Amino acid sequence: MVTNDIRIAILGGEGMLGTDLARTCIQHGFDVSVFDLPEFDITDSQQLKQAVDTARIVINCAAYTNVDGAESEADLAYKVNAEAVGHLGAIAKELDKWILHISTDFVFDGRLDRPYVETDPPNPISTYGRTKLAGEQLLIKSGCRYCIIRVEWTYGSAGNNFVAKIIQRAKTNKTLKVVDDQVGSPTATIEIAKM
């Protein structure tokens, strides 16, 4: 039941994080509209403007998230993670909307021996990281009202993720082979949604 007059649009609202965000916002009485593939394409400026126009706050969870795939589909990753986010910012500026943009720790190179803070200079080493950083920069350049949240190693019930893969392999007694040169903090999408 809607008990709050703030309307929220969630782009990528049927993905792993978007699902938990939508559920949490609805539980708190917000009027929520969810936009996702295949009906909604963030790279379609007309659809994007219509989605932004439905709400006061837009949460952008839509992204090209296949880190390895971005290396071979760099143009598509850039179109989704950067260009579309720039268009989102321009539309939000024009319509006076707030944007909460979900980004990633991949904007950093992972070489520090301590946790990153928001003032650390970005230095992405993958196509995925470069496209996400470009999206952040275009959003900032748009002049809209925004907040960027960089999340890492997300896992949740509504998507394919590292934690789910490890649990599944452990259940099937398959040998676990994982890289040992990465450090991160697995973060439950439900915990992100509660912020």
PDB file of N, CA and C in Angstrom, residues 139-184:
ATOM      1  N   LEU A 139      27.318  11.533 -15.841  1.00  0.00           N
ATOM      2  CA  LEU A 139      26.238  11.897 -14.923  1.00  0.00           C
ATOM      3  C   LEU A 139      26.592  13.183 -14.183  1.00  0.00           C
ATOM      4  N   ILE A 140      27.803  13.254 -13.668  1.00  0.00           N
ATOM      5  CA  ILE A 140      28.254  14.456 -12.959  1.00  0.00           C
ATOM      6  C   ILE A 140      28.230  15.663 -13.894  1.00  0.00           C
ATOM      7  N   LYS A 141      28.742  15.483 -15.108  1.00  0.00           N
ATOM      8  CA  LYS A 141      28.811  16.570 -16.093  1.00  0.00           C
ATOM      9  C   LYS A 141      27.424  17.092 -16.478  1.00  0.00           C
ATOM     10  N   SER A 142      26.403  16.251 -16.372  1.00  0.00           N
ATOM     11  CA  SER A 142      25.049  16.650 -16.779  1.00  0.00           C
ATOM     12  C   SER A 142      24.488  17.786 -15.933  1.00  0.00           C
ATOM     13  N   GLY A 143      24.976  17.915 -14.706  1.00  0.00           N
ATOM     14  CA  GLY A 143      24.476  18.968 -13.822  1.00  0.00           C
ATOM     15  C   GLY A 143      23.206  18.602 -13.077  1.00  0.00           C
ATOM     16  N   CYS A 144      22.762  17.362 -13.190  1.00  0.00           N
ATOM     17  CA  CYS A 144      21.557  16.947 -12.462  1.00  0.00           C
ATOM     18  C   CYS A 144      21.892  16.728 -10.990  1.00  0.00           C
ATOM     19  N   ARG A 145      20.861  16.557 -10.189  1.00  0.00           N
ATOM     20  CA  ARG A 145      21.058  16.202  -8.776  1.00  0.00           C
ATOM     21  C   ARG A 145      21.245  14.689  -8.716  1.00  0.00           C
ATOM     22  N   TYR A 146      22.326  14.257  -8.091  1.00  0.00           N
ATOM     23  CA  TYR A 146      22.662  12.839  -8.138  1.00  0.00           C
ATOM     24  C   TYR A 146      23.378  12.385  -6.870  1.00  0.00           C
ATOM     25  N   CYS A 147      23.401  11.082  -6.704  1.00  0.00           N
ATOM     26  CA  CYS A 147      24.234  10.406  -5.717  1.00  0.00           C
ATOM     27  C   CYS A 147      24.734   9.141  -6.402  1.00  0.00           C
ATOM     28  N   ILE A 148      26.031   8.895  -6.319  1.00  0.00           N
ATOM     29  CA  ILE A 148      26.618   7.695  -6.912  1.00  0.00           C
ATOM     30  C   ILE A 148      27.049   6.772  -5.779  1.00  0.00           C
ATOM     31  N   ILE A 149      26.612   5.533  -5.855  1.00  0.00           N
ATOM     32  CA  ILE A 149      27.002   4.527  -4.868  1.00  0.00           C
ATOM     33  C   ILE A 149      27.793   3.444  -5.593  1.00  0.00           C
ATOM     34  N   ARG A 150      28.997   3.195  -5.116  1.00  0.00           N
ATOM     35  CA  ARG A 150      29.832   2.138  -5.694  1.00  0.00           C
ATOM     36  C   ARG A 150      29.711   0.891  -4.824  1.00  0.00           C
ATOM     37  N   VAL A 151      29.187  -0.163  -5.412  1.00  0.00           N
ATOM     38  CA  VAL A 151      28.997  -1.416  -4.676  1.00  0.00           C
ATOM     39  C   VAL A 151      29.981  -2.458  -5.200  1.00  0.00           C
ATOM     40  N   GLU A 152      30.216  -3.498  -4.394  1.00  0.00           N
ATOM     41  CA  GLU A 152      31.124  -4.549  -4.839  1.00  0.00           C
ATOM     42  C   GLU A 152      30.602  -5.919  -4.448  1.00  0.00           C
ATOM     43  N   TRP A 153      30.933  -6.885  -5.254  1.00  0.00           N
ATOM     44  CA  TRP A 153      30.651  -8.295  -5.011  1.00  0.00           C
ATOM     45  C   TRP A 153      29.237  -8.513  -4.480  1.00  0.00           C
ATOM     46  N   THR A 154      28.257  -7.986  -5.196  1.00  0.00           N
ATOM     47  CA  THR A 154      26.877  -8.114  -4.733  1.00  0.00           C
ATOM     48  C   THR A 154      26.357  -9.537  -4.942  1.00  0.00           C
ATOM     49  N   TYR A 155      25.494  -9.924  -4.024  1.00  0.00           N
ATOM     50  CA  TYR A 155      24.808 -11.205  -4.159  1.00  0.00           C
ATOM     51  C   TYR A 155      23.396 -11.044  -3.618  1.00  0.00           C
ATOM     52  N   GLY A 156      22.478 -11.804  -4.200  1.00  0.00           N
ATOM     53  CA  GLY A 156      21.092 -11.748  -3.767  1.00  0.00           C
ATOM     54  C   GLY A 156      20.322 -12.915  -4.344  1.00  0.00           C
ATOM     55  N   SER A 157      19.073 -12.998  -3.967  1.00  0.00           N
ATOM     56  CA  SER A 157      18.254 -14.135  -4.381  1.00  0.00           C
ATOM     57  C   SER A 157      17.777 -14.024  -5.821  1.00  0.00           C
ATOM     58  N   ALA A 158      17.842 -12.841  -6.403  1.00  0.00           N
ATOM     59  CA  ALA A 158      17.265 -12.633  -7.729  1.00  0.00           C
ATOM     60  C   ALA A 158      18.311 -12.560  -8.835  1.00  0.00           C
ATOM     61  N   GLY A 159      19.394 -13.287  -8.704  1.00  0.00           N
ATOM     62  CA  GLY A 159      20.366 -13.203  -9.784  1.00  0.00           C
ATOM     63  C   GLY A 159      21.511 -14.173  -9.646  1.00  0.00           C
ATOM     64  N   ASN A 160      22.258 -14.258 -10.721  1.00  0.00           N
ATOM     65  CA  ASN A 160      23.435 -15.106 -10.760  1.00  0.00           C
ATOM     66  C   ASN A 160      24.605 -14.325 -10.163  1.00  0.00           C
ATOM     67  N   ASN A 161      25.320 -14.936  -9.232  1.00  0.00           N
ATOM     68  CA  ASN A 161      26.404 -14.216  -8.574  1.00  0.00           C
ATOM     69  C   ASN A 161      27.416 -15.204  -8.012  1.00  0.00           C
ATOM     70  N   PHE A 162      28.550 -14.681  -7.600  1.00  0.00           N
ATOM     71  CA  PHE A 162      29.653 -15.504  -7.117  1.00  0.00           C
ATOM     72  C   PHE A 162      29.251 -16.367  -5.924  1.00  0.00           C
ATOM     73  N   VAL A 163      28.567 -15.788  -4.961  1.00  0.00           N
ATOM     74  CA  VAL A 163      28.176 -16.535  -3.761  1.00  0.00           C
ATOM     75  C   VAL A 163      27.255 -17.697  -4.131  1.00  0.00           C
ATOM     76  N   ALA A 164      26.271 -17.438  -4.992  1.00  0.00           N
ATOM     77  CA  ALA A 164      25.352 -18.499  -5.418  1.00  0.00           C
ATOM     78  C   ALA A 164      26.097 -19.612  -6.152  1.00  0.00           C
ATOM     79  N   LYS A 165      27.068 -19.233  -6.987  1.00  0.00           N
ATOM     80  CA  LYS A 165      27.843 -20.242  -7.716  1.00  0.00           C
ATOM     81  C   LYS A 165      28.648 -21.119  -6.762  1.00  0.00           C
ATOM     82  N   ILE A 166      29.269 -20.515  -5.770  1.00  0.00           N
ATOM     83  CA  ILE A 166      30.066 -21.272  -4.801  1.00  0.00           C
ATOM     84  C   ILE A 166      29.173 -22.237  -4.014  1.00  0.00           C
ATOM     85  N   ILE A 167      28.018 -21.751  -3.578  1.00  0.00           N
ATOM     86  CA  ILE A 167      27.090 -22.608  -2.828  1.00  0.00           C
ATOM     87  C   ILE A 167      26.624 -23.774  -3.694  1.00  0.00           C
ATOM     88  N   GLN A 168      26.267 -23.489  -4.945  1.00  0.00           N
ATOM     89  CA  GLN A 168      25.799 -24.545  -5.847  1.00  0.00           C
ATOM     90  C   GLN A 168      26.886 -25.590  -6.087  1.00  0.00           C
ATOM     91  N   ARG A 169      28.092 -25.132  -6.321  1.00  0.00           N
ATOM     92  CA  ARG A 169      29.185 -26.091  -6.560  1.00  0.00           C
ATOM     93  C   ARG A 169      29.501 -26.903  -5.312  1.00  0.00           C
ATOM     94  N   ALA A 170      29.406 -26.283  -4.158  1.00  0.00           N
ATOM     95  CA  ALA A 170      29.649 -27.010  -2.907  1.00  0.00           C
ATOM     96  C   ALA A 170      28.589 -28.094  -2.712  1.00  0.00           C
ATOM     97  N   LYS A 171      27.341 -27.801  -3.095  1.00  0.00           N
ATOM     98  CA  LYS A 171      26.255 -28.776  -2.958  1.00  0.00           C
ATOM     99  C   LYS A 171      26.422 -29.953  -3.912  1.00  0.00           C
ATOM    100  N   THR A 172      26.989 -29.699  -5.075  1.00  0.00           N
ATOM    101  CA  THR A 172      27.126 -30.756  -6.076  1.00  0.00           C
ATOM    102  C   THR A 172      28.482 -31.450  -6.003  1.00  0.00           C
ATOM    103  N   ASN A 173      29.254 -31.121  -4.983  1.00  0.00           N
ATOM    104  CA  ASN A 173      30.558 -31.745  -4.750  1.00  0.00           C
ATOM    105  C   ASN A 173      31.535 -31.571  -5.897  1.00  0.00           C
ATOM    106  N   LYS A 174      31.339 -30.549  -6.700  1.00  0.00           N
ATOM    107  CA  LYS A 174      32.298 -30.275  -7.761  1.00  0.00           C
ATOM    108  C   LYS A 174      33.515 -29.586  -7.151  1.00  0.00           C
ATOM    109  N   THR A 175      34.629 -29.786  -7.765  1.00  0.00           N
ATOM    110  CA  THR A 175      35.851 -29.136  -7.308  1.00  0.00           C
ATOM    111  C   THR A 175      35.703 -27.628  -7.457  1.00  0.00           C
ATOM    112  N   LEU A 176      36.088 -26.911  -6.431  1.00  0.00           N
ATOM    113  CA  LEU A 176      36.022 -25.457  -6.473  1.00  0.00           C
ATOM    114  C   LEU A 176      37.365 -24.901  -6.917  1.00  0.00           C
ATOM    115  N   LYS A 177      37.353 -24.173  -8.012  1.00  0.00           N
ATOM    116  CA  LYS A 177      38.557 -23.497  -8.487  1.00  0.00           C
ATOM    117  C   LYS A 177      38.213 -22.021  -8.614  1.00  0.00           C
ATOM    118  N   VAL A 178      38.856 -21.216  -7.812  1.00  0.00           N
ATOM    119  CA  VAL A 178      38.612 -19.775  -7.850  1.00  0.00           C
ATOM    120  C   VAL A 178      39.951 -19.048  -7.827  1.00  0.00           C
ATOM    121  N   VAL A 179      39.922 -17.811  -8.300  1.00  0.00           N
ATOM    122  CA  VAL A 179      41.134 -16.995  -8.270  1.00  0.00           C
ATOM    123  C   VAL A 179      41.474 -16.667  -6.826  1.00  0.00           C
ATOM    124  N   ASP A 180      42.730 -16.465  -6.570  1.00  0.00           N
ATOM    125  CA  ASP A 180      43.131 -16.118  -5.205  1.00  0.00           C
ATOM    126  C   ASP A 180      43.857 -14.775  -5.146  1.00  0.00           C
ATOM    127  N   ASP A 181      43.696 -13.994  -6.211  1.00  0.00           N
ATOM    128  CA  ASP A 181      44.377 -12.704  -6.247  1.00  0.00           C
ATOM    129  C   ASP A 181      43.407 -11.527  -6.155  1.00  0.00           C
ATOM    130  N   GLN A 182      42.182 -11.782  -5.745  1.00  0.00           N
ATOM    131  CA  GLN A 182      41.198 -10.715  -5.603  1.00  0.00           C
ATOM    132  C   GLN A 182      40.721 -10.653  -4.162  1.00  0.00           C
ATOM    133  N   VAL A 183      40.532  -9.430  -3.705  1.00  0.00           N
ATOM    134  CA  VAL A 183      40.027  -9.201  -2.356  1.00  0.00           C
ATOM    135  C   VAL A 183      38.784  -8.334  -2.480  1.00  0.00           C
ATOM    136  N   GLY A 184      37.733  -8.691  -1.788  1.00  0.00           N
ATOM    137  CA  GLY A 184      36.516  -7.903  -1.850  1.00  0.00           C
ATOM    138  C   GLY A 184      35.623  -8.200  -0.667  1.00  0.00           C
TER     139      GLY A 184
END
